Amino acid sequence: MAPPPLASREAVREERLGDVWSNELNDVFADVAPYYDRANNIAALGQFGNFLRRFMQLVDLQPKQKVLDVCAGTNAIGIALLKREPTLDVHAMDRSVAMQTVGQQRAAAQGFQIKSTIGDVHTLPFPDSHFDVVTLQFASRHLRVREVFTEILRVLKPGGHFHHSDMLRPRNPIVKNLYYTYLRGCLGITGMIVGSGPAAVKAKQYFLDALELFYTAEELSILLRELGYIEVKVDTVFHGMLGFHRATKPVPATQALPD
């Protein structure tokens, strides 16, 4: 299946995936919450921790900054950030009560406080220019990307940074075919190992379709610039299978003082 042109990508994603986003994903993540981190590590051949560390190395932090982790899941990002800088004010937002319940338990067990908000990340319940840093990892394939990235730009302070990581659609067709072949087998085997429930098993084809309709690293960079981000940079691994994007909210030009 060839992806649609960039200009119509979001409309096609909504048409083909919107029903799952609205009606099925909550059940999927309630199913996978207890074993989500273990399943990711199995599917990544034990490399999930390395991906997280690489992502964290790219995140710029200063003491006492206010940070928002969007689609925070089990709070892997928030915990990793607080391990680097314990003075951070970390907020986590996710639609899944089950995932955040696990995430809050994990944070508390390590002595960290993460402020949790349950809700739809397409409409962030925070003021304009509120956060120094916003992160988003392994969730954009399940989102209306333009809407969420626009909201993130709104809540970032001028000069603040958005750090994004996700599985991407490789540009090279040979790499892409090998990647999808691996994922088809991997999803089934991982599900058997961790004991996936009916909702997660049913969603197997959805996860493949969501990746097929997603963005390459270059396309996601273009989208970020179109939305108004500047200083967009990307680091990829495995020939574009995984990408780490960094983008900045512009600082308004200082208005000239009247004579």
XYZ file of N, CA, C and O in Angstrom, residues 7 101 141 146 183 235:
24
model
N 0.264 16.160 1.576
C -0.793 17.145 1.798
C -2.105 16.516 2.250
O -2.885 17.144 2.970
N -2.159 4.427 35.561
C -2.141 3.757 36.865
C -0.840 2.995 37.037
O -0.165 3.100 38.084
N 1.686 7.579 15.909
C 0.994 6.768 14.898
C -0.486 6.592 15.243
O -1.293 6.236 14.380
N -1.183 16.512 13.147
C -1.180 17.965 13.017
C -1.871 18.629 14.204
O -1.419 19.666 14.697
N 7.886 -7.192 11.522
C 6.826 -6.777 12.439
C 5.638 -7.740 12.412
O 5.034 -8.015 13.454
N 17.406 12.608 14.061
C 18.425 11.565 14.124
C 17.695 10.242 13.937
O 16.707 9.971 14.640
